[in-house]
Coordinates of C-alpha atoms and ligand atoms in Angstrom, one line a residue:
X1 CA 0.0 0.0 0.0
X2 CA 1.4 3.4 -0.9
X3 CA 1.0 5.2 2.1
X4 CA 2.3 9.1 2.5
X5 CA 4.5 9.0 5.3
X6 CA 5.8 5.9 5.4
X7 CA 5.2 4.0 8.6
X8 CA 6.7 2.8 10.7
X9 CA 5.8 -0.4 10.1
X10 CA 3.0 -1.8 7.8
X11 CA 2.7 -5.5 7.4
X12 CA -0.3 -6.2 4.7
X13 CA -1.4 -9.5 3.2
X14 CA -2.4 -7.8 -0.6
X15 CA -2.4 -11.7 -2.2
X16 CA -4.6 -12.4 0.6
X17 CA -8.7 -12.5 0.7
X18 CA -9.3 -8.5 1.8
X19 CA -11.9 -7.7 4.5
X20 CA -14.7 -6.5 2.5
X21 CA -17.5 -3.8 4.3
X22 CA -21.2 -4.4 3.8
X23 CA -23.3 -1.9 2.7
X24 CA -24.4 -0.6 6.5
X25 CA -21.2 -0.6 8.1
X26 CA -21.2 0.3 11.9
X27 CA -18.4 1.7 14.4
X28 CA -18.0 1.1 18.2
X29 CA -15.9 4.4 19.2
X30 CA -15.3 3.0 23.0
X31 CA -14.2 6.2 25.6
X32 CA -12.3 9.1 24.2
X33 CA -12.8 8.6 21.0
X34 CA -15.7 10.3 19.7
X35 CA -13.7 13.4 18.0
X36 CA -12.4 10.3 15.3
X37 CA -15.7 8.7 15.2
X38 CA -17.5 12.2 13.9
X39 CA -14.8 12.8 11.5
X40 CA -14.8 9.5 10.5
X41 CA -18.6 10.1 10.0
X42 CA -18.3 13.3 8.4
X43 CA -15.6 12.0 5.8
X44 CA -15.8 8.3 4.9
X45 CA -19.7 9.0 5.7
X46 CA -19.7 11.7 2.5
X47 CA -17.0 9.6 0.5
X48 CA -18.8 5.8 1.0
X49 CA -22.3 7.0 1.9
X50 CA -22.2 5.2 5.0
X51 CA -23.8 6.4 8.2
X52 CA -21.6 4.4 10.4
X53 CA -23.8 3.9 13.7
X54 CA -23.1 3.6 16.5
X55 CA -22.4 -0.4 17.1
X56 CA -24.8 -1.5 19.8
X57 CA -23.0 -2.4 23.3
X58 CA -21.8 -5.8 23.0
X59 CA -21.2 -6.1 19.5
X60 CA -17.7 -5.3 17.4
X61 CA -18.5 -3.4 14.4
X62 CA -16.8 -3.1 11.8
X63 CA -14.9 -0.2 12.4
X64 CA -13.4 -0.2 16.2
X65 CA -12.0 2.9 17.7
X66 CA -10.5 2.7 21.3
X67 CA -7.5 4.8 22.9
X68 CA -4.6 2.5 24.3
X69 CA -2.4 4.8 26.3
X70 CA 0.5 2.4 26.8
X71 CA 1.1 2.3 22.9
X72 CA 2.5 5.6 23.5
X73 CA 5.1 4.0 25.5
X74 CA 8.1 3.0 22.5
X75 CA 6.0 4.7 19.8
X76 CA 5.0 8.7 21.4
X77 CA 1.8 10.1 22.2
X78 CA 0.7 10.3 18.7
X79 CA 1.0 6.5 18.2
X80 CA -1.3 4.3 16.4
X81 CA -2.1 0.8 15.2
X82 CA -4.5 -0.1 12.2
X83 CA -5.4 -3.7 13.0
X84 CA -7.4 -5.4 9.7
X85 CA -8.7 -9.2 9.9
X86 CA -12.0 -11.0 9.5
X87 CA -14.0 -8.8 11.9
X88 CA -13.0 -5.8 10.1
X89 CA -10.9 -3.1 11.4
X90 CA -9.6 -1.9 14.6
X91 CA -8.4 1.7 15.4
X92 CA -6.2 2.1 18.6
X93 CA -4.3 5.5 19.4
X94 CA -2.3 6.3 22.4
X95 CA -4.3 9.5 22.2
X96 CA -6.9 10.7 20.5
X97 CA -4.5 12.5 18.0
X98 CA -2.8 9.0 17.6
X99 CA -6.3 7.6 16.9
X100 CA -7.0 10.4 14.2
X101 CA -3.7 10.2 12.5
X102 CA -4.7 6.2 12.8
X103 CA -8.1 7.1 10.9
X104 CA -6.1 8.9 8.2
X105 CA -4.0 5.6 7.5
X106 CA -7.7 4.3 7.5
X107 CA -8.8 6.6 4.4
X108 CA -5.4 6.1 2.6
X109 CA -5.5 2.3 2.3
X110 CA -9.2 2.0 1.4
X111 CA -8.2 4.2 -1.5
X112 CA -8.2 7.4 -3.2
X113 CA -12.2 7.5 -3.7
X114 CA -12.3 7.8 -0.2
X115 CA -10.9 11.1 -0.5
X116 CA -14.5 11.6 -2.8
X117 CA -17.3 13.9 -1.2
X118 CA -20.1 11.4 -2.6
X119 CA -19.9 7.8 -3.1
X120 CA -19.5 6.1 -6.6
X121 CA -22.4 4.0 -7.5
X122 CA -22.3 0.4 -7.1
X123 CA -18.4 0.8 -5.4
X124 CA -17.7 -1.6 -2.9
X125 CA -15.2 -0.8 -0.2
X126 CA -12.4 -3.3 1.1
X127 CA -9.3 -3.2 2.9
X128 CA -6.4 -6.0 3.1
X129 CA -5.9 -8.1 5.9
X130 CA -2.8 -6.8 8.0
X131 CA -1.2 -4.5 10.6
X132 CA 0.4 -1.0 10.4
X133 CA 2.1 0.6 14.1
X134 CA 3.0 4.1 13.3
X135 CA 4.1 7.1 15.3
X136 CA 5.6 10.2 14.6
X137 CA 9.3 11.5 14.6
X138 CA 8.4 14.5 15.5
X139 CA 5.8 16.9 17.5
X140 CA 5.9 19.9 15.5
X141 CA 5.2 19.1 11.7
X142 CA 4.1 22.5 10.2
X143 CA 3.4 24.6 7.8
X144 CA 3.4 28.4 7.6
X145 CA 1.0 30.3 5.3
X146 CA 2.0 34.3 4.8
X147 CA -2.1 34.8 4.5
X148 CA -0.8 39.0 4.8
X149 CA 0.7 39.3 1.1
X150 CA -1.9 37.3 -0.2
X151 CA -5.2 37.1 1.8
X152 CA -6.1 33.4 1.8
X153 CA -10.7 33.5 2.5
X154 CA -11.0 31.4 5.2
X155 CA -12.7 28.6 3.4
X156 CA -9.2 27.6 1.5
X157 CA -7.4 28.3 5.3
X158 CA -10.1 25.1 6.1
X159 CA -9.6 23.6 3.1
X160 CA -5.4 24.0 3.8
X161 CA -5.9 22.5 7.2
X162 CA -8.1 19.2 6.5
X163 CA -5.0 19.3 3.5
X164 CA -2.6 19.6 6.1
X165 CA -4.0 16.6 8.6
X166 CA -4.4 14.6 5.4
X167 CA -0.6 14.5 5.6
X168 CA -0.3 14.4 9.1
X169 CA 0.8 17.4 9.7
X170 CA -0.3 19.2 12.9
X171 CA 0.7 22.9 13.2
X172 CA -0.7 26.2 10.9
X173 CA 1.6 28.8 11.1
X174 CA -0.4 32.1 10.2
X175 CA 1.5 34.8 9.2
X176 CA -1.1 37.4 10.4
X177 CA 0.3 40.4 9.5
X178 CA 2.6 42.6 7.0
X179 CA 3.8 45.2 5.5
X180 CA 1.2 44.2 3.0
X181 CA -1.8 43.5 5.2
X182 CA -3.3 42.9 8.7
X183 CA -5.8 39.8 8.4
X184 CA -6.9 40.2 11.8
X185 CA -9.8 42.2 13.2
X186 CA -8.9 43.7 16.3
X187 CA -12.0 45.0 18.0
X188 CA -9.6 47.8 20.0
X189 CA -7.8 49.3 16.8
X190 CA -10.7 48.6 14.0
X191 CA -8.4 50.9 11.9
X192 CA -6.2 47.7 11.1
X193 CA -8.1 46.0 9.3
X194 CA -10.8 48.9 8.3
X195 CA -7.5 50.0 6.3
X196 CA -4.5 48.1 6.9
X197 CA -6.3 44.8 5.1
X198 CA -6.2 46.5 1.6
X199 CA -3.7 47.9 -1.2
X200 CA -4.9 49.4 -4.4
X201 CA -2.6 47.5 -6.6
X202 CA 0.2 44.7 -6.4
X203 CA 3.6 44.2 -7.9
X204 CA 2.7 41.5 -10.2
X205 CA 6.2 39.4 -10.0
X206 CA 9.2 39.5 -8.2
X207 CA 9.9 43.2 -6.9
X208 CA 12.5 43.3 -10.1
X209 CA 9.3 43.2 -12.6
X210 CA 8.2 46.0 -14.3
X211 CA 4.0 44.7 -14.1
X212 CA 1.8 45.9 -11.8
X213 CA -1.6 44.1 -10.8
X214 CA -3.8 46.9 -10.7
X215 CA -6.7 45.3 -9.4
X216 CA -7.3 45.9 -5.3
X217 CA -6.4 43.2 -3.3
X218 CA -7.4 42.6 0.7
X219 CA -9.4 40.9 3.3
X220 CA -9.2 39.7 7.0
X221 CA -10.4 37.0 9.0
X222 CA -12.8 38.4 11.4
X223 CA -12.7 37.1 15.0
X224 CA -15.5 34.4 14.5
X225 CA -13.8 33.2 11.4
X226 CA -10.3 32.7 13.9
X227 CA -12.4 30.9 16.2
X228 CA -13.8 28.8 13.6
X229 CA -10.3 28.1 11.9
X230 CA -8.9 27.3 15.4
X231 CA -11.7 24.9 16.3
X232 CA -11.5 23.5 13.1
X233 CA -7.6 22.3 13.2
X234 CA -8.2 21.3 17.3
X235 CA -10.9 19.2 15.9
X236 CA -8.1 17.8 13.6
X237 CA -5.2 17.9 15.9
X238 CA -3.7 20.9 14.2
X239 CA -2.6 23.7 16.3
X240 CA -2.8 27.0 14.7
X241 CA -0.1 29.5 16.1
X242 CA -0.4 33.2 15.3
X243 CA 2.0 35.4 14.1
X244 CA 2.2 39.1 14.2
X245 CA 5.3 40.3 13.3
X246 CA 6.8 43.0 15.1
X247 CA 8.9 45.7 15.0
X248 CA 9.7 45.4 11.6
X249 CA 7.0 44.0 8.2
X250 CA 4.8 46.8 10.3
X251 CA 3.7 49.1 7.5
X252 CA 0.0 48.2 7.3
X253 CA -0.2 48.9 11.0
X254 CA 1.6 52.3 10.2
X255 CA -0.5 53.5 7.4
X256 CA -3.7 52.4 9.9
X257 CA -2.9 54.2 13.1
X258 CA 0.7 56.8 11.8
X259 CA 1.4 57.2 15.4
X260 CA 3.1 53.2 15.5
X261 CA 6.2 54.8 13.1
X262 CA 8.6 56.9 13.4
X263 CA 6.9 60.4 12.8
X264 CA 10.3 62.5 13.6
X265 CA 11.8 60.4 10.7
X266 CA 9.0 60.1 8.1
X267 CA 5.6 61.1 7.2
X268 CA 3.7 58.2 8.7
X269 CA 0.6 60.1 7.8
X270 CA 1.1 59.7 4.2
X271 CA 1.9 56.0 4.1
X272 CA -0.4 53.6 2.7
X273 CA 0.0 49.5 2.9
X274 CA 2.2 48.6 1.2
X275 CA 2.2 47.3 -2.6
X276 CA 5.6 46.2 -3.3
X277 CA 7.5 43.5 -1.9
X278 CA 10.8 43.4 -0.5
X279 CA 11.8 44.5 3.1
X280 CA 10.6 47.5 4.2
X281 CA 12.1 50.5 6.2
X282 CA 9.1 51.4 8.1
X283 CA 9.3 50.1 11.7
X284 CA 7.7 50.4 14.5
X285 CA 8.5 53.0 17.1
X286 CA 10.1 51.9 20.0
X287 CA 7.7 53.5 22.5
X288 CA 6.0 52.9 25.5
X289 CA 2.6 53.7 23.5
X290 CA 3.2 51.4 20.5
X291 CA 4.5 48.5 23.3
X292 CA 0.7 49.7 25.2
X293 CA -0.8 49.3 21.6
X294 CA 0.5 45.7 20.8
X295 CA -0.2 44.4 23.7
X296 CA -3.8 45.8 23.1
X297 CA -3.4 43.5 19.9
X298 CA -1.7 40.7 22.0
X299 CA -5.0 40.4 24.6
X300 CA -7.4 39.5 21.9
X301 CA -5.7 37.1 20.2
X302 CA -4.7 35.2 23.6
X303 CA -8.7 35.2 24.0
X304 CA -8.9 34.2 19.7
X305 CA -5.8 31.4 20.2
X306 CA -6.8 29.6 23.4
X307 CA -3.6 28.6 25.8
X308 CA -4.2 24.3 25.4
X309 CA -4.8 24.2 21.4
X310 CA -2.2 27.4 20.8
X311 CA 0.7 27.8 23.6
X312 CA 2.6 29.7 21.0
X313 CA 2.4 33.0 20.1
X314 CA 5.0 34.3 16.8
X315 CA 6.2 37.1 17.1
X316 CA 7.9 37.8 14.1
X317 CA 11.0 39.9 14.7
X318 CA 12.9 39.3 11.4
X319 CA 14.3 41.5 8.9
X320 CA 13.7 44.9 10.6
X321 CA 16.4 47.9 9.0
X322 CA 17.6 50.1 11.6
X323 CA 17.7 53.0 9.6
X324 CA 14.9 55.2 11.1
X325 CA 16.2 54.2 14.3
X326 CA 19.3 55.6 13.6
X327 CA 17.7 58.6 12.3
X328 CA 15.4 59.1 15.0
X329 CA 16.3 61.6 17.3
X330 CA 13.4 60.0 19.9
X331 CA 14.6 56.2 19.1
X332 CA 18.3 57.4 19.8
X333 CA 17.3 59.1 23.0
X334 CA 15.1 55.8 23.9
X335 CA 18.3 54.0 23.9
X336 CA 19.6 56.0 25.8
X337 CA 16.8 55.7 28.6
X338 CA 16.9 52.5 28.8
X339 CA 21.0 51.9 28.4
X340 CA 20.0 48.9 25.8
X341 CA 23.2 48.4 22.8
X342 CA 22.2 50.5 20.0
X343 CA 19.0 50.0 17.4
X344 CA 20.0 46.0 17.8
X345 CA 19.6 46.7 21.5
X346 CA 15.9 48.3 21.0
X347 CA 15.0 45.3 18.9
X348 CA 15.7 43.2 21.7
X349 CA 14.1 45.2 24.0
X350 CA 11.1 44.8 21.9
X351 CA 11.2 41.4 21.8
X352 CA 12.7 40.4 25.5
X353 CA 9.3 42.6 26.5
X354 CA 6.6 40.5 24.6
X355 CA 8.7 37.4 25.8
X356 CA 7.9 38.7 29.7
X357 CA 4.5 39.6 29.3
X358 CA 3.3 36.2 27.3
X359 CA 5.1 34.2 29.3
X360 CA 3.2 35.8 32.6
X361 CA 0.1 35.3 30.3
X362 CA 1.5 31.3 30.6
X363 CA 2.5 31.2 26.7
X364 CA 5.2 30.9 25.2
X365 CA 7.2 33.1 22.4
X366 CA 8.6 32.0 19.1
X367 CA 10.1 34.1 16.2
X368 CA 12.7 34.1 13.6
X369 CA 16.0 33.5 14.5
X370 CA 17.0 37.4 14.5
X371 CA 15.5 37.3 17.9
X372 CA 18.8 35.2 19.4
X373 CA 20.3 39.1 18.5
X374 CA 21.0 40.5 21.7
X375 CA 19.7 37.6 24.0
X376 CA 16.7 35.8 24.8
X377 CA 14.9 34.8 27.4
X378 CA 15.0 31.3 28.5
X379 CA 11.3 30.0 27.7
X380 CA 11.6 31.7 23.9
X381 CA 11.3 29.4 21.0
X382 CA 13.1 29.9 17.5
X383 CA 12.2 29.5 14.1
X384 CA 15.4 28.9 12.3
X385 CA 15.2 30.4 8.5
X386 CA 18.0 31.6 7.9
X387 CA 20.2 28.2 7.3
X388 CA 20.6 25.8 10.3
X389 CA 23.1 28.2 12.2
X390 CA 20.5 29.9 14.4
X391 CA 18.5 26.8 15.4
X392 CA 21.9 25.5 16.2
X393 CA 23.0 28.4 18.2
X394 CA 19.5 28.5 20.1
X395 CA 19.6 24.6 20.5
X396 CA 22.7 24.4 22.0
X397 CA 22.0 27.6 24.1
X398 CA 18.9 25.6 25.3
X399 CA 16.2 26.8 23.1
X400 CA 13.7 24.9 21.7
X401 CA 13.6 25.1 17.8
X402 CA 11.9 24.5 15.1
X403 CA 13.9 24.1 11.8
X404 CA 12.8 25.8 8.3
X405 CA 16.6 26.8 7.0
X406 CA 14.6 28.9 3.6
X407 CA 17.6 27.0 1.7
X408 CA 15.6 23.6 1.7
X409 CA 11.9 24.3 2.6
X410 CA 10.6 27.8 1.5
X411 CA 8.2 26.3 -0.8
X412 CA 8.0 29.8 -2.8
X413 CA 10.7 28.9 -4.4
X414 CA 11.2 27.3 -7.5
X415 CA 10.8 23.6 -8.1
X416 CA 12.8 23.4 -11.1
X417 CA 15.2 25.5 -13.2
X418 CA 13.7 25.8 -16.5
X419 CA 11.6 29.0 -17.7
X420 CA 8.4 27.7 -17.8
X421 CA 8.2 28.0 -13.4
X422 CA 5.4 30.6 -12.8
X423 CA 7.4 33.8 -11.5
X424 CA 10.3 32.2 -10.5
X425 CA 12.2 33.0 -7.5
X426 CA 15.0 31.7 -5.4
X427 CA 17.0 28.4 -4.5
X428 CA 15.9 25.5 -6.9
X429 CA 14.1 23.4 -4.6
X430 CA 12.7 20.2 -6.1
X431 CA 10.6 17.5 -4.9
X432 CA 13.7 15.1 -4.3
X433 CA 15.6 18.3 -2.5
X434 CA 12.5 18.7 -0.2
X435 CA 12.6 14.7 -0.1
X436 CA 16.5 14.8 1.6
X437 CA 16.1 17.9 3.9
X438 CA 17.1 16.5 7.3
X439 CA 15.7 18.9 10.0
X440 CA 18.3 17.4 12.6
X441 CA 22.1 18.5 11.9
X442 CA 24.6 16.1 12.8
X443 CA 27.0 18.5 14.6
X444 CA 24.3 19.1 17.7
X445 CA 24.5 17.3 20.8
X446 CA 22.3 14.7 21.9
X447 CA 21.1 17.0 23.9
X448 CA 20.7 20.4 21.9
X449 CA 19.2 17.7 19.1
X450 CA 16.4 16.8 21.5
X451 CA 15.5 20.3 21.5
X452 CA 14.2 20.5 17.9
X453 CA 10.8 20.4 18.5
X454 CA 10.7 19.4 14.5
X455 CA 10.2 21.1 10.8
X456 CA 8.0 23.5 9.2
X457 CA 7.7 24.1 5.8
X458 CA 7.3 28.0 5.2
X459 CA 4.8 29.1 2.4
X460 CA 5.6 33.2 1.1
X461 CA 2.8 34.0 -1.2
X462 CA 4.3 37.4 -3.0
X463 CA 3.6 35.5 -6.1
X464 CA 1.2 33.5 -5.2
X465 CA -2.0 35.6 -6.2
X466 CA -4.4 33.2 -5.3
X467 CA -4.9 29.4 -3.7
X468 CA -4.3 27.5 -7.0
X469 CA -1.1 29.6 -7.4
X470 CA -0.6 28.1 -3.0
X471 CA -1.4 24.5 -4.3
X472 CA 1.0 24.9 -7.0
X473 CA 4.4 25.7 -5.1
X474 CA 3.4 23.6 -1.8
X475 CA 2.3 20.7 -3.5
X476 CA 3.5 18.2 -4.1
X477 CA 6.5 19.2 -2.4
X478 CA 4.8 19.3 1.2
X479 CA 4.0 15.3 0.5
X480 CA 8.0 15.0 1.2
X481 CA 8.2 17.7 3.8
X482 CA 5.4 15.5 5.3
X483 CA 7.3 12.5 5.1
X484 CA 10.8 14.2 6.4
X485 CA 8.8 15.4 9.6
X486 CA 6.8 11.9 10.2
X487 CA 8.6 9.0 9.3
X488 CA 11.8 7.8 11.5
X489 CA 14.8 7.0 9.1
X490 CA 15.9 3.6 9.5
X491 CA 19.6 5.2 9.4
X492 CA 20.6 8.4 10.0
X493 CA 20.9 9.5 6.5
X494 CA 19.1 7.1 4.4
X495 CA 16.0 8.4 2.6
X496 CA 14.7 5.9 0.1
X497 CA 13.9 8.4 -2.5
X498 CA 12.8 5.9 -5.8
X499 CA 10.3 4.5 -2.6
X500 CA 8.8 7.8 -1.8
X501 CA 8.4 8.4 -5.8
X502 CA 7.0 5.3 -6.2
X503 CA 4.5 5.5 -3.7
X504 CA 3.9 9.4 -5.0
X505 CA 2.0 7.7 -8.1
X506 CA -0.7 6.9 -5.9
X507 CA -0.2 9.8 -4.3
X508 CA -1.1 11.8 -7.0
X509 CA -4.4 10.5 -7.6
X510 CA -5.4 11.4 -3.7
X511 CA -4.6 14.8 -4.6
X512 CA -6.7 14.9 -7.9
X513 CA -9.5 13.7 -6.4
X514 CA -8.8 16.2 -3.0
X515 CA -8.8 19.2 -6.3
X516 CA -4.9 20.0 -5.3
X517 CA -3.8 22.0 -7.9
X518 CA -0.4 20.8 -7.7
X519 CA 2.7 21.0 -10.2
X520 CA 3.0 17.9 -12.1
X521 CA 6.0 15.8 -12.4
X522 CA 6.6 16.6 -15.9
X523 CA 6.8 21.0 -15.2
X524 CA 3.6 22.9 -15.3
X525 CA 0.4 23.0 -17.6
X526 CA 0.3 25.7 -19.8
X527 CA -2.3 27.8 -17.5
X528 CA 0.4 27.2 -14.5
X529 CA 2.5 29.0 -16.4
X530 CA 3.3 33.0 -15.9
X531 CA 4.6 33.8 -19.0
X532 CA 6.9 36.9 -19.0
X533 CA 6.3 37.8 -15.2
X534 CA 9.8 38.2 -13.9
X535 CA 11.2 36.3 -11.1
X536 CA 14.7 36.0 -9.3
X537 CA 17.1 35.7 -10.4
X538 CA 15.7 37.3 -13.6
X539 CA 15.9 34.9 -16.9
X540 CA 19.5 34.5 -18.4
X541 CA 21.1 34.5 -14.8
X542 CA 21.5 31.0 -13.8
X543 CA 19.2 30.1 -10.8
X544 CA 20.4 29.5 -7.2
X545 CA 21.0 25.9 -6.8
Ligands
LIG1 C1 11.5 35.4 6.8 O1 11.6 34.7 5.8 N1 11.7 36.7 6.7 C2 11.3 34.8 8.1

């Protein structure tokens, strides 16, 4: 069977006599496990046209779900075993997000119909006799969506996140906000989103392109549609962390509410959001009233992100110029107040304060790995982009981490080298590439290495105008990332890579029938194509490899 990720183990008898359902199959979901059981329901009920009742008390069924605590013991808390004989099928998890990554095995090996929202007449649904234990190398197997570039309607965030599960994965990163765009209401400052959630036009390719987009471009999630989204992943053991990066990428909050900039330096008043991309030389200020006004911001989404499903809170912190600072007669005289190092010293002061007050708020920080500039507090978290030296650093200075080095898995970049990509930018990244990416560098210690929480796979959408153009450049790479982040090598080192591609074949048809609009093995079809949209390196330069 050609499951996406591998497990751990699978022993299945396909020469053998399969178990085959009736046409009224019915589950016994014992204690705990009624989340499974109503997606199970919800899903196989839409894809088979079963209504999968509840089997009475007494009797098997022929779908079994119970939780079995002590398999987390060799294989983690997220442990499963898919048990199929003559009775049918039995579900154990050592949790219930064991169980439900245990129901997604399910749906893969009855087949890619099962991935259908209404049955096929007349099909008939069986499953080989056989055994698969599974459990995840890792607890944090993300993905980050940059929803502030390019606003991403909610239904395709819910549509990414049954996507994501579907793979196993179990944390949405949400960029929240950007030079670009704020995607968030915020009931206190209703200015960021009544203005900071629109542009009137976009670069249309890399910043280097000549085209503009001219059409407006915006949106936000309001704070019922967060609630919903965050429900929605808890319900499928995705955890959604916020991001809302700070004190740089802050230009739609500027052009919303001026005061946030620096007004000694520039005429905040006249700044709109931003329609280019690029980094961006409008920070924050570093006042006592902007600190007053993000924590404002940082109150309601701690009641939007609840503490058990979200502990995390992002808080940016990359890529912010110092030049205003430096200009900034009132920056210049901050640092001075408060005796920090220079503009790197403010940045950390902006940071090391957020770190104190969610940590009192029980949460804990993560942000890009500039925030190991100048010192961090001990509970912090780090998202290493910018190669594996950061994570490292933070790992071995007792940090947790969570590896996404943008030289193996910023999915905006390109998959291949040739023209045809669709605005091509950055590192050639292909399927294989994402395939070998190793999250886990062999110069940590044992015991810096147990600090990588795991991998995310990082999603920019500056040229990705819309979800088809998302699907494109994440799938099917994030099938590998999935696999990287889930499956346990059997050797340091050794990724079976004409397996995976094997197994992809089936793959493939999971994701036509799921409508992924992914790039297809052989380059893309001529409407994935962006003919004449420049990317980066521009055409004639030889791409990063
Ligand atoms: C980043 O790519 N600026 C985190």
């Amino acid at each position: 069977m050609d499951l996406i990720p591998v497990p751990r183990t699978a022993a299945l008898r396909e020469d053998a006599a399969p178990y085959v359902f009736g046409p009224r199959p019915v589950l016994g979901a014992g204690p705990g496990t009624e989340g499974t059981a109503r997606w199970l329901r919800r899903e196989l009920g839409a894809a088979t046209g079963w209504d999968l009742p509840q089997a009475t008390p007494g009797a098997t069924g022929d779908i079994r779900l119970r939780l079995d605590p002590e398999r987390g013991e060799p294989l983690g808390p997220e442990s499963y075993a898919v048990t199929i004989d003559e009775n049918g099928v039995e579900l154990a998890g050592a949790s219930a997000a064991g169980l439900f990554w245990g129901a997604q095995t399910l749906r893969q090996l009855l087949g890619p119909d099962a991935y259908r929202r209404a049955p096929l007449r007349g099909r008939v649904w069986s499953l080989p006799h056989g055994k698969v234990v599974d459990g995840p190398r890792f607890g944090w197997r993300g993905m980050m969506l940059d929803v502030a570039r390019h606003f991403m309607p909610k239904d395709g965030v819910l549509r990414y996140i049954d996507l994501l599960a579907a793979h196993k994965l179990n944390v949405l990163h949400l960029h929240l906000t950007d030079d670009q765009g704020w995607r968030v209401e915020i009931k206190r400052h209703p200015r960021l989103t009544e203005v900071g959630a629109w542009r009137p036009r976009s670069r249309w390719g890399h910043r280097a392109s000549l085209l503009w987009n001219e059409t407006p471009h915006g949106g936000f999630y309001t704070q019922d549609d967060i609630r919903e989204i965050v429900a929605y992943a808890a319900e499928r053991h995705v955890r959604v962390v916020p991001e809302i990066d700070v004190p740089g990428h802050s230009q739609a909050a500027i052009a919303a509410y001026p005061e946030l900039g620096n007004t000694d330096v520039v005429d905040t008043a006249a700044l709109g959001v931003w329609d280019d991309w690029g980094i961006n030389e409008n920070v924050l200020a570093p006042t006592e009233a902007v600190l007053r006004f993000y924590e404002g911001v940082f109150e309601e989404l701690l009641e939007l992100f609840p503490a058990d499903v979200s502990p995390f809170v992002h808080v940016g912190g990359d890529e912010c110029p110092k030049e205003q600072w430096r200009a900034s007669a009132a920056a210049q005289e901050r640092i001075r107040e408060l005796g920090v190092a220079g503009e790197d010293g403010l940045q950390s002061w902006f940071i090391r304060h957020f770190d104190a007050w969610l940590t009192a708020r029980g949460r804990r920080l993560i942000g890009w790995d500039e925030i190991l500039e100048g010192g961090l507090a001990p509970g912090a978290a780090v998202s290493s982009w910018r190669g594996y030296a950061g994570g490292i650093a933070a790992a071995e200075a007792g940090h947790d981490v969570v590896m996404c080095p943008e030289q193996q898995v910023y999915l905006d970049h390109r998959q291949a080298g040739g023209p045809e990509e669709p605005m091509p930018i950055g590192y050639v990244r292909s399927l294989e590439d994402v395939y070998r990416f190793e999250p886990v560098p062999p110069k940590l210690s044992t015991e810096a290495a147990a600090r990588v929480l795991g991998a995310q796979a990082n999603v920019w959408t500056e040229v990705m105008e819309n979800q088809s153009r998302v699907d494109y450049q994440v799938f099917p790479r994030l099938a590998a990332f999935a696999e990287v982040v889930w499956s346990r090598l059997p050797e340091p080192g050794e990724r079976d890579w004409a397996g995976f591609e094997a197994r992809m074949a089936e793959h493939y048809v999971r994701l036509d029938v799921l409508g992924v609009d992914y790039r297809p093995p052989a380059g893309p079809l001529p409407w994935q194509r962006r003919p004449g949209v420049l990317g980066r390196p521009i055409e004639g330069e030889p791409p990063i490899v």
